[in-house]
PDB file of C-alpha atoms and ligand atoms in Angstrom:
ATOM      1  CA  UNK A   1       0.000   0.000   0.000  1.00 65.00           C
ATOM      2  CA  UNK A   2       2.994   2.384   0.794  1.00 83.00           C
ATOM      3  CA  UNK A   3       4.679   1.838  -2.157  1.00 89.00           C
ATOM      4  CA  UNK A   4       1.416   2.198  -4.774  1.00 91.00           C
ATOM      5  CA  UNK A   5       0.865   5.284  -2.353  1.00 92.00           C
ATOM      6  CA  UNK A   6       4.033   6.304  -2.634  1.00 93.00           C
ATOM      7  CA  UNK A   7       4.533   5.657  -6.796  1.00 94.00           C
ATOM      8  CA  UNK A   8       0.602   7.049  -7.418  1.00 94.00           C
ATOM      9  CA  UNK A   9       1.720  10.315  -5.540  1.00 94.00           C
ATOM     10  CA  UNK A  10       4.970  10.799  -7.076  1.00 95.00           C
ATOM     11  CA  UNK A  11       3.484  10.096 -10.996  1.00 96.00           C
ATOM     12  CA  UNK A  12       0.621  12.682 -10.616  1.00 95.00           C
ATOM     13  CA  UNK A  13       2.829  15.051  -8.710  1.00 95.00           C
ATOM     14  CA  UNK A  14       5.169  14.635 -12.189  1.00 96.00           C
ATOM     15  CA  UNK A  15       2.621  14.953 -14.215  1.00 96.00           C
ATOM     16  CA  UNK A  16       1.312  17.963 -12.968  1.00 95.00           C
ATOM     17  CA  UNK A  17       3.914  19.638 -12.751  1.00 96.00           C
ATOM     18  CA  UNK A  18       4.536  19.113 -16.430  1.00 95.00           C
ATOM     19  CA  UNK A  19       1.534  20.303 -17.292  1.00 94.00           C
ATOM     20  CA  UNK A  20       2.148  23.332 -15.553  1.00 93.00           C
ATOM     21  CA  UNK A  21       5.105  23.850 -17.082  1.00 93.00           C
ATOM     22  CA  UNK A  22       3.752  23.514 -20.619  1.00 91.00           C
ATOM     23  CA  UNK A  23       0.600  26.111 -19.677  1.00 91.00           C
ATOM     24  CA  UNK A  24       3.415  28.434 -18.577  1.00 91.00           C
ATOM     25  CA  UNK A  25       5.344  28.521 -21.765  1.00 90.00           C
ATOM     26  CA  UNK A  26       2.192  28.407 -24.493  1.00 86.00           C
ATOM     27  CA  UNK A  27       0.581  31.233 -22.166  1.00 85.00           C
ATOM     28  CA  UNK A  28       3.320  33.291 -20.652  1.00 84.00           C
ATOM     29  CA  UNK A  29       1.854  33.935 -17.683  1.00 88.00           C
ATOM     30  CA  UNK A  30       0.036  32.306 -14.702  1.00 91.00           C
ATOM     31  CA  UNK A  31      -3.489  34.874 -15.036  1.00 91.00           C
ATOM     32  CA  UNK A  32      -3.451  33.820 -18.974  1.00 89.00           C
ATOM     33  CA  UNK A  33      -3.139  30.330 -17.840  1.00 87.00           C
ATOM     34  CA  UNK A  34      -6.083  30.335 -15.120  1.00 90.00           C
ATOM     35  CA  UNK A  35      -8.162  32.376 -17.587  1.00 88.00           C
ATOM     36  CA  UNK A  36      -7.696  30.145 -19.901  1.00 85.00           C
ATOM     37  CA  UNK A  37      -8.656  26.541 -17.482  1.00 86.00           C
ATOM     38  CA  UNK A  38     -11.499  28.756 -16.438  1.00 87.00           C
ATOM     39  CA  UNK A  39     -12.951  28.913 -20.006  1.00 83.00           C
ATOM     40  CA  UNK A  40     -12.281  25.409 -20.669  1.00 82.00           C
ATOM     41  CA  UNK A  41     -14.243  24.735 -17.250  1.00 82.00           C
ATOM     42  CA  UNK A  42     -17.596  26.567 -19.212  1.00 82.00           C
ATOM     43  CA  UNK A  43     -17.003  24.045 -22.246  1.00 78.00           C
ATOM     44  CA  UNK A  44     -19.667  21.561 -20.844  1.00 80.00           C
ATOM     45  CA  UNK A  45     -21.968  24.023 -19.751  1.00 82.00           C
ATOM     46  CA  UNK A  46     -21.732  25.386 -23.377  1.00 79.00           C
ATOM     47  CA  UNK A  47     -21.999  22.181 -25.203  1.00 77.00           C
ATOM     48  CA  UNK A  48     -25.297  22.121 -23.233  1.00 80.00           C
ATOM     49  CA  UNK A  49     -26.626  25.254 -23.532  1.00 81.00           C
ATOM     50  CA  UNK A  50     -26.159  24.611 -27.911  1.00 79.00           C
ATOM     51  CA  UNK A  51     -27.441  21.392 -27.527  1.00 78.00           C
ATOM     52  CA  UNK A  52     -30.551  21.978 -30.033  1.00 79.00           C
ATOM     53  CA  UNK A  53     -28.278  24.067 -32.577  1.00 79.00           C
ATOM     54  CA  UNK A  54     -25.800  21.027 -32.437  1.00 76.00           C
ATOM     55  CA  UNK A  55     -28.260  18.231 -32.640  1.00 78.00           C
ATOM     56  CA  UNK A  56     -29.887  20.417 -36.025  1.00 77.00           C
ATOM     57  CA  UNK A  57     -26.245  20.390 -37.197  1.00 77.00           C
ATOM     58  CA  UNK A  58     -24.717  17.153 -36.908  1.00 80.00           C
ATOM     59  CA  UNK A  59     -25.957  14.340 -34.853  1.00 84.00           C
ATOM     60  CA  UNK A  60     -22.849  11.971 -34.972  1.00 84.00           C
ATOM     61  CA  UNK A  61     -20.886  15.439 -33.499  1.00 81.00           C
ATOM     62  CA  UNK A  62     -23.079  15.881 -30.655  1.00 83.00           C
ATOM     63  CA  UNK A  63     -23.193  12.125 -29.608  1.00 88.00           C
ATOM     64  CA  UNK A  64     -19.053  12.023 -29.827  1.00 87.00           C
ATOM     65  CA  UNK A  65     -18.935  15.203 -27.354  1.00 85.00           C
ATOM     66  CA  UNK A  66     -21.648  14.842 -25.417  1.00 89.00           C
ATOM     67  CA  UNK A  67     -20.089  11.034 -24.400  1.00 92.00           C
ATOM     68  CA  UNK A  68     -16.712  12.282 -24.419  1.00 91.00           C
ATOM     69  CA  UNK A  69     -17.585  14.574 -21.907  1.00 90.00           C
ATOM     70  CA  UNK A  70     -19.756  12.341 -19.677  1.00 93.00           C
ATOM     71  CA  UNK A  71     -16.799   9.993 -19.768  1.00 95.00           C
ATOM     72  CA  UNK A  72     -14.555  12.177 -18.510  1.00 93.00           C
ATOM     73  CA  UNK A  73     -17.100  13.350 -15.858  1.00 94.00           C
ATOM     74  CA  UNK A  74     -17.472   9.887 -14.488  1.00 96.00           C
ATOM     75  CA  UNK A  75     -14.155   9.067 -14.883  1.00 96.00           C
ATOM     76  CA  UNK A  76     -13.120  11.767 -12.717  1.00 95.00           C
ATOM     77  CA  UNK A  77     -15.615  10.589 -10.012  1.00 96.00           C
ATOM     78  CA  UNK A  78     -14.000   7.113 -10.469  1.00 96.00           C
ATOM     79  CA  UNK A  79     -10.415   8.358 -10.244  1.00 95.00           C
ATOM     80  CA  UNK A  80     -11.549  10.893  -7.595  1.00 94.00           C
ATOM     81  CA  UNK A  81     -13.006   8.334  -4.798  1.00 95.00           C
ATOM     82  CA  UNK A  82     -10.309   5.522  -5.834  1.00 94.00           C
ATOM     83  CA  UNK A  83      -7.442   7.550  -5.251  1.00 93.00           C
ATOM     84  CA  UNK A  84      -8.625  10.319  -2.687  1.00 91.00           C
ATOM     85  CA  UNK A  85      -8.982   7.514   0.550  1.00 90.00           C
ATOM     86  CA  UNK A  86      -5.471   6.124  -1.182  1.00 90.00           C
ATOM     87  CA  UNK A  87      -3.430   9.325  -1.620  1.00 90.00           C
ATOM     88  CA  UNK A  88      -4.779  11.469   1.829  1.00 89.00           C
ATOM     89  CA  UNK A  89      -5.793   8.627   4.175  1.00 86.00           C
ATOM     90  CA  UNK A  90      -3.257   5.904   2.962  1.00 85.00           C
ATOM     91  CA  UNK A  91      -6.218   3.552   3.415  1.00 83.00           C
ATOM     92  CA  UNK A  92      -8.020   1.256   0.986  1.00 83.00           C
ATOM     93  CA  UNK A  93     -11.232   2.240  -0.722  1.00 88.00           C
ATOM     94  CA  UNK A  94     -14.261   1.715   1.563  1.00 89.00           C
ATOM     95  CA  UNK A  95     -17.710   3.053   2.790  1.00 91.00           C
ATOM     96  CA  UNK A  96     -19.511   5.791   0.769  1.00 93.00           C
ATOM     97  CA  UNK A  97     -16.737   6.041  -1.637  1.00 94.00           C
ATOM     98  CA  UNK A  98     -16.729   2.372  -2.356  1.00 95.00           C
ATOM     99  CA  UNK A  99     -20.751   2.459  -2.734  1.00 96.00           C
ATOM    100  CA  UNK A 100     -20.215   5.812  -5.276  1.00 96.00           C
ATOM    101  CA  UNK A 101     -17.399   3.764  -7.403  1.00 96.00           C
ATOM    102  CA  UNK A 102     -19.117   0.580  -7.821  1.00 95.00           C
ATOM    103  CA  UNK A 103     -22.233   2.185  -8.561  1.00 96.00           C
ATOM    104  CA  UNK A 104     -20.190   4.828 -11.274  1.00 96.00           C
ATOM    105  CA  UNK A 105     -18.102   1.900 -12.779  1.00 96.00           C
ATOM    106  CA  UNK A 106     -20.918   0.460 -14.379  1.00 95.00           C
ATOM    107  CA  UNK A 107     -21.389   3.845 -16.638  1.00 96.00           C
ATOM    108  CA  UNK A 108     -17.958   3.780 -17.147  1.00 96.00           C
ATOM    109  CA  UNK A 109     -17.407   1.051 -18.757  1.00 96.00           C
ATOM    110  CA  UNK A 110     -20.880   1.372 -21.327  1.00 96.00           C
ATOM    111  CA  UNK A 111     -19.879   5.541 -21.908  1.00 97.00           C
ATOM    112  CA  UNK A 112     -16.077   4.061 -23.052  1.00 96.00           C
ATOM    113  CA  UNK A 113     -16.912   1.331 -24.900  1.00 96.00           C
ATOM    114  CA  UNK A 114     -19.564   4.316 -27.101  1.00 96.00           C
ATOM    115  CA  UNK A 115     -16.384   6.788 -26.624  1.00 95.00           C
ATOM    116  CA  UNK A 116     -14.446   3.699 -28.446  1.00 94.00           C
ATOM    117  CA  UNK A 117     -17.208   3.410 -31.065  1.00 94.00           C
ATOM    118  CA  UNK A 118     -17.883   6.676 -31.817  1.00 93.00           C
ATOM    119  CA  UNK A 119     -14.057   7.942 -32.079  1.00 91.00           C
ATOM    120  CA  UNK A 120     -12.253   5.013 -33.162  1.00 93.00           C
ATOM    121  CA  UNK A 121     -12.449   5.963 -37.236  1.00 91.00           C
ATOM    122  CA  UNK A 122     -11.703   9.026 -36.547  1.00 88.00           C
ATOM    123  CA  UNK A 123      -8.841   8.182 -34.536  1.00 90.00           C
ATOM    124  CA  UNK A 124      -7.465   5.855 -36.398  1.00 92.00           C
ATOM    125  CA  UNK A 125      -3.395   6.209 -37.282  1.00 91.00           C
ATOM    126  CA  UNK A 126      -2.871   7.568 -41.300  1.00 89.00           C
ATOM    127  CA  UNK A 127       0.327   7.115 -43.175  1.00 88.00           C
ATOM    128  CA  UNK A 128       1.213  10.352 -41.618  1.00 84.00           C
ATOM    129  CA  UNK A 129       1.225   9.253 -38.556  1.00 86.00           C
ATOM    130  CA  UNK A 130       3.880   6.739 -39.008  1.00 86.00           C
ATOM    131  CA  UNK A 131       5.791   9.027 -40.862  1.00 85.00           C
ATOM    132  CA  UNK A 132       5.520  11.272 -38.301  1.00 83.00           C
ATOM    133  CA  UNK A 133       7.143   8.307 -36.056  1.00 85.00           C
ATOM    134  CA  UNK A 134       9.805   7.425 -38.599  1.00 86.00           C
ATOM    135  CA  UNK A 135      10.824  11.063 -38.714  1.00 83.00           C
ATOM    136  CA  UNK A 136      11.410  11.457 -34.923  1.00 81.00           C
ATOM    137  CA  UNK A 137      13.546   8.434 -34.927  1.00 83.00           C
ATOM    138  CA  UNK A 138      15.234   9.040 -37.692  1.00 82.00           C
ATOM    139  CA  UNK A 139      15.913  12.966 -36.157  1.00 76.00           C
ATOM    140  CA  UNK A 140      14.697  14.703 -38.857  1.00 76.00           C
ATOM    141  CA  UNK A 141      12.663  17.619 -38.457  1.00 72.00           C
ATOM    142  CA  UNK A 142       8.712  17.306 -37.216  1.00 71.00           C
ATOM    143  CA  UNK A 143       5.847  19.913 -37.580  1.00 76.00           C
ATOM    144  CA  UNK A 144       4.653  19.961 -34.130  1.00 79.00           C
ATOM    145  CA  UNK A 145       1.382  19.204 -35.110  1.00 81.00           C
ATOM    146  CA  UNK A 146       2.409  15.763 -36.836  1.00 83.00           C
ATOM    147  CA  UNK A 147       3.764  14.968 -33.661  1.00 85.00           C
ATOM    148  CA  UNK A 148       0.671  16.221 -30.919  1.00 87.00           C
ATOM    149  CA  UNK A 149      -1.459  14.519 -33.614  1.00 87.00           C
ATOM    150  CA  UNK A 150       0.006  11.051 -32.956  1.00 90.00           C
ATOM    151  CA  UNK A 151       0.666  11.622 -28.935  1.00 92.00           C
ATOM    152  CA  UNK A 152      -3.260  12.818 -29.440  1.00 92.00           C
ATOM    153  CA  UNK A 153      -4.283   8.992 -30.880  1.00 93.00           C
ATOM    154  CA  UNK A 154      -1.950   6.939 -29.206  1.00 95.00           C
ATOM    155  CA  UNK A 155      -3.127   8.501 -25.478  1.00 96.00           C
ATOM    156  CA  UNK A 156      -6.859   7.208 -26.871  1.00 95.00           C
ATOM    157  CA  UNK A 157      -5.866   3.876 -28.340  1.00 96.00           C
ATOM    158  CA  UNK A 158      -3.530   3.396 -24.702  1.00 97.00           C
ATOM    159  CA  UNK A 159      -7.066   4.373 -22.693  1.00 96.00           C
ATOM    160  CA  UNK A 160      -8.861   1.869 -24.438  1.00 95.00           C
ATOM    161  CA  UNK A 161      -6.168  -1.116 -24.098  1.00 96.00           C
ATOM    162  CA  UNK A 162      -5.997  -0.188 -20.508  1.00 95.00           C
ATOM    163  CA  UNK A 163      -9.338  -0.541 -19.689  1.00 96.00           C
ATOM    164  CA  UNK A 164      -9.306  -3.976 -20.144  1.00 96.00           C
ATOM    165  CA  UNK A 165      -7.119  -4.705 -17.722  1.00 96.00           C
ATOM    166  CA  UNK A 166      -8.875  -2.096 -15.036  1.00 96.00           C
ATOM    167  CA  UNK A 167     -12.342  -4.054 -15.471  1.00 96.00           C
ATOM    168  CA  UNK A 168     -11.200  -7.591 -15.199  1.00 96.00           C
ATOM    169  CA  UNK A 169      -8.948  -7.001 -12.426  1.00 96.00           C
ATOM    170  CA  UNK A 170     -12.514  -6.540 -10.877  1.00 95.00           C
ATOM    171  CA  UNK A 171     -14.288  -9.234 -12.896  1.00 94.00           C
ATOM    172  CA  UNK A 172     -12.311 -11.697 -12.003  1.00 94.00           C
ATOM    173  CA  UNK A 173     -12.026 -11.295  -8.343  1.00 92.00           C
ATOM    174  CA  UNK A 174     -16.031 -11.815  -8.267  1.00 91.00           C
ATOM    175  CA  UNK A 175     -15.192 -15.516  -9.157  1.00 90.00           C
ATOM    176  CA  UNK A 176     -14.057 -17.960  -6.359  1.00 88.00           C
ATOM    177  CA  UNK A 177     -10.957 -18.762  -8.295  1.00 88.00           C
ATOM    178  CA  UNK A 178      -8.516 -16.960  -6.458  1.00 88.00           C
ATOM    179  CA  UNK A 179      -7.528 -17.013  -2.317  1.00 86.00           C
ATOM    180  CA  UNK A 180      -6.937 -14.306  -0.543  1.00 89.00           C
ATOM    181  CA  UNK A 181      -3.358 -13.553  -1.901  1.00 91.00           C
ATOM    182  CA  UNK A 182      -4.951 -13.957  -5.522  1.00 92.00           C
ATOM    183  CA  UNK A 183      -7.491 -11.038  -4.628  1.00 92.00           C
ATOM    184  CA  UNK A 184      -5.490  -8.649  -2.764  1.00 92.00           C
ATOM    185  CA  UNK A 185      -2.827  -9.060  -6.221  1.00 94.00           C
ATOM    186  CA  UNK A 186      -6.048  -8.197  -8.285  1.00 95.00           C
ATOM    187  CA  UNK A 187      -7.021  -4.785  -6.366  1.00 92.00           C
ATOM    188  CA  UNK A 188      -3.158  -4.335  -6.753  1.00 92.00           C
ATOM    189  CA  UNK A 189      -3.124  -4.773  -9.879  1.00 95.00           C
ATOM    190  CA  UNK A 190      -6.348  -2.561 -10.410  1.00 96.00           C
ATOM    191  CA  UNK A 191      -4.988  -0.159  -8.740  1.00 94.00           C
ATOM    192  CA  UNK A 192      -1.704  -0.367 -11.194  1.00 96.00           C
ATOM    193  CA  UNK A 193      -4.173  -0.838 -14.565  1.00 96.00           C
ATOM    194  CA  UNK A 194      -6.048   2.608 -12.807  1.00 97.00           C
ATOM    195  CA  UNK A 195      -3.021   4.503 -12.326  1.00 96.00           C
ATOM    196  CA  UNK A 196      -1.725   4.384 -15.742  1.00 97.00           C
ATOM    197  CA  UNK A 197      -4.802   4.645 -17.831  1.00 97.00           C
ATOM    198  CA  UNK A 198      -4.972   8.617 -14.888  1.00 96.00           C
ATOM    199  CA  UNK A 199      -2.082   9.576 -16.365  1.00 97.00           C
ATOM    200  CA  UNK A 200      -2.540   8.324 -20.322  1.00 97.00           C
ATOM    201  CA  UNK A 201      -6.325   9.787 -19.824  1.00 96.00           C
ATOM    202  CA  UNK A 202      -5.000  12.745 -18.212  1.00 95.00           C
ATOM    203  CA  UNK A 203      -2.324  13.745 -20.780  1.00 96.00           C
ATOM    204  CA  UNK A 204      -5.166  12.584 -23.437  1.00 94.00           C
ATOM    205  CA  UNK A 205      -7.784  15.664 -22.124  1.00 92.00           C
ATOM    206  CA  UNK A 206      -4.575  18.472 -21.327  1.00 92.00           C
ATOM    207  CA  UNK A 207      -3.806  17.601 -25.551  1.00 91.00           C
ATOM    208  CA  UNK A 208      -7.510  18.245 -26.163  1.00 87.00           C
ATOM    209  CA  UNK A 209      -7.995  21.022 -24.660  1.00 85.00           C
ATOM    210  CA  UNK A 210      -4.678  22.789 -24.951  1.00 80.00           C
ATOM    211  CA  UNK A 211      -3.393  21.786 -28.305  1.00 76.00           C
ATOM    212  CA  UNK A 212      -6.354  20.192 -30.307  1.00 72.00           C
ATOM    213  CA  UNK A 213      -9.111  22.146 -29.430  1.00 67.00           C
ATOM    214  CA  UNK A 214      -7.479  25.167 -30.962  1.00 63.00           C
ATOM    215  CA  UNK A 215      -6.980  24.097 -34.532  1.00 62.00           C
ATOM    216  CA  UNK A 216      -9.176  21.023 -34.909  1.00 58.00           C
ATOM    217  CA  UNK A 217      -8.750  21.235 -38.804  1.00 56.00           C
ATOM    218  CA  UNK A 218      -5.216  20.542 -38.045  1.00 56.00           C
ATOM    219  CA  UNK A 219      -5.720  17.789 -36.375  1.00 55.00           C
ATOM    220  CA  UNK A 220      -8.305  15.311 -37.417  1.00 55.00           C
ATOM    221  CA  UNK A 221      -8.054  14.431 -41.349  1.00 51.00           C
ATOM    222  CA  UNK A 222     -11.152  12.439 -42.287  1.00 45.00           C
TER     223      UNK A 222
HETATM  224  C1  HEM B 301     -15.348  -0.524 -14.652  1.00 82.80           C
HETATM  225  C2  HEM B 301     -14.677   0.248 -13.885  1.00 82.80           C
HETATM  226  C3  HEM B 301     -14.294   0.002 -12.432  1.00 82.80           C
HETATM  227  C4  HEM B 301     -14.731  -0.923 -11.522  1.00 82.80           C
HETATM  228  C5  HEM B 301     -15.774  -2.015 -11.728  1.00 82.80           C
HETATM  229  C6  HEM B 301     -14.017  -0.668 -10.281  1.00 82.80           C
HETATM  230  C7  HEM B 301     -14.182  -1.344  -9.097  1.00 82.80           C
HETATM  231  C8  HEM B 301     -13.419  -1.212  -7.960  1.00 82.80           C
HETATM  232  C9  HEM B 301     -13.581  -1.944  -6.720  1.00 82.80           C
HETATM  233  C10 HEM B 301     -14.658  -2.993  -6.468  1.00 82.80           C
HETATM  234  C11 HEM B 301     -12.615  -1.529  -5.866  1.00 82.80           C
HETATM  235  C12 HEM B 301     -12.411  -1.979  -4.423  1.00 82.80           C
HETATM  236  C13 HEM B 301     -11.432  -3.096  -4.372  1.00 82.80           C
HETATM  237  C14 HEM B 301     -11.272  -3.548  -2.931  1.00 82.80           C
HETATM  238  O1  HEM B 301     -10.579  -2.849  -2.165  1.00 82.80           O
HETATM  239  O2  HEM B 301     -11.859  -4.583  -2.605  1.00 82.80           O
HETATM  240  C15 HEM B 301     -11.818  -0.529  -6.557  1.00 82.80           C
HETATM  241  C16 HEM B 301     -10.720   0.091  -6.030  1.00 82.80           C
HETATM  242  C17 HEM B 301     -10.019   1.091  -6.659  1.00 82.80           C
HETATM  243  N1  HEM B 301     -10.315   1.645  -7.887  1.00 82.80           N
HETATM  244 FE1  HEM B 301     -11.726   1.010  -9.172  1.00 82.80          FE
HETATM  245  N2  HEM B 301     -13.159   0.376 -10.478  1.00 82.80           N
HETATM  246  C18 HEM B 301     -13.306   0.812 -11.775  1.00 82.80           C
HETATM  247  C19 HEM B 301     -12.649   1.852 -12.391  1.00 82.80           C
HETATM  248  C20 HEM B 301     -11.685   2.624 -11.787  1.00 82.80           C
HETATM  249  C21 HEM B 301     -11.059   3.779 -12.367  1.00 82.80           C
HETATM  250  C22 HEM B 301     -11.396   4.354 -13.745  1.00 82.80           C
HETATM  251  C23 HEM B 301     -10.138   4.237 -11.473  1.00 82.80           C
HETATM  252  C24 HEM B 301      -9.231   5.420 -11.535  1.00 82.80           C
HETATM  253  C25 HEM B 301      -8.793   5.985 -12.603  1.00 82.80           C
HETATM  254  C26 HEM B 301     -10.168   3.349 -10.337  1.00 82.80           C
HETATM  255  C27 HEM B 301      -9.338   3.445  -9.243  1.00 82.80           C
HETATM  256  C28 HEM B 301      -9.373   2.619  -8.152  1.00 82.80           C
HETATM  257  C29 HEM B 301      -8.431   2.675  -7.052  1.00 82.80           C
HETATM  258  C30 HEM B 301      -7.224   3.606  -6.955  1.00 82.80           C
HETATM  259  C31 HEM B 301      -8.825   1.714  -6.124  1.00 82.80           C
HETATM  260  C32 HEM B 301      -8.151   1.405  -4.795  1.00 82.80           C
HETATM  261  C33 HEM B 301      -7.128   0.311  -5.028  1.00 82.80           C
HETATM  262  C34 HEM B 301      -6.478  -0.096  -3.740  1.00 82.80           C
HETATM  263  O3  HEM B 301      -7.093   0.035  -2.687  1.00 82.80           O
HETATM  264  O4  HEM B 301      -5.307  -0.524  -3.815  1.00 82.80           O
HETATM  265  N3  HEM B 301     -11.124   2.378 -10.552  1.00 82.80           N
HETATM  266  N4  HEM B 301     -12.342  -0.346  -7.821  1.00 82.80           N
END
């Protein structure tokens, strides 16, 4: 427990202050940079508010950000009562927050498997992806869109992989095949599976908003 404690604190503490760092530089100063996560704050609230113009517009648009956003909203409530109890208390997950991430997971796992359907062609790697990979191996020069582009699709295609592991961690540890060892290495390992797909998810939404959202022409070729 002290060491997934220890590794889950250190990660997002890393991560974060990445992030931060990359705000910093693309908007020079830290009142640009909370202006700027305020707005993005207002985006569901928007997407709401439009909801009729968007519908009129393009149905198959609405659907992909109306359950991109109610993924990230429960996955947030997920990765909020896992690791809150984990990270403060240095305690496993029980009582109300167990009862609220049980009865979340559920709408996880059918609002990601739509997320998958609905984004997956869209998402899917071109040739210039991979010669957007071949390129950065090879050292030669990148536009910097070729390159968010690909960290954009991988981060998805990593989310969905990832999941698997997440939900049958749990599945499996409903069935009397494992002891006690066997189960406590399952919520280990969920724990693990939950911790990476944080920080691929997290990195997935800061590219969104911060890079992708900005020039979507740029970055989705259908
Ligand atoms: C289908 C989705 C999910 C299901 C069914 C599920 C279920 C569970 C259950 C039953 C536990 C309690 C295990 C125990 O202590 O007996 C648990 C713990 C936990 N879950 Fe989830 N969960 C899901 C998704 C997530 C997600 C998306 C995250 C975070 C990103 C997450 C993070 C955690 C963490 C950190 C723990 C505590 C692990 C520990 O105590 O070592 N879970 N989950």
């Amino acid at each position: 427990m002290t060491l997934f404690r220890t590794i889950s604190g250190l990660a997002l503490l890393l991560l974060f202050a990445a992030l931060a760092y990359d705000l910093k530089r693309q908007w020079k100063n830290w009142n640009a940079v909370r202006e700027f996560l305020v707005s993005q704050m207002r985006l569901p609230l928007l997407v709401w508010q439009k909801r009729q113009a968007l519908l009129a517009e393009n149905i198959l648009l609405f659907a992909r950000r109306i359950v991109f956003l109610l993924t990230v909203l429960v996955f947030l409530l997920l990765a909020i009562t896992g690791f809150v109890p984990l990270l403060v208390l240095g305690d496993h997950l029980t009582g109300i927050l167990l009862v609220i991430h049980v009865t979340v997971a559920p709408l996880f796992a059918l609002s990601l498997s739509a997320l998958a359907l609905l984004w997956a062609h869209r998402l899917r790697f071109l040739r210039s992806d991979g010669e957007a990979v071949r390129g950065l191996i090879n050292n030669r020069y990148q536009e910097k869109e070729n390159i968010i582009r690909f960290a954009w699709k991988t981060c998805f295609w990593l989310v969905s992989v990832l999941s698997l592991p997440l939900m049958l961690t749990v599945i499996l540890g409903l069935y009397p095949l494992f002891g006690t060892e066997g189960e406590e290495v399952l919520i280990r390992l969920h724990g693990y599976s939950a911790l990476f797909l944080m920080l691929v998810a997290i990195v997935h939404l800061y590219l969104t908003i911060a890079y992708v959202k900005q020039s979507p022409e740029q970055f989705v070729k259908e």
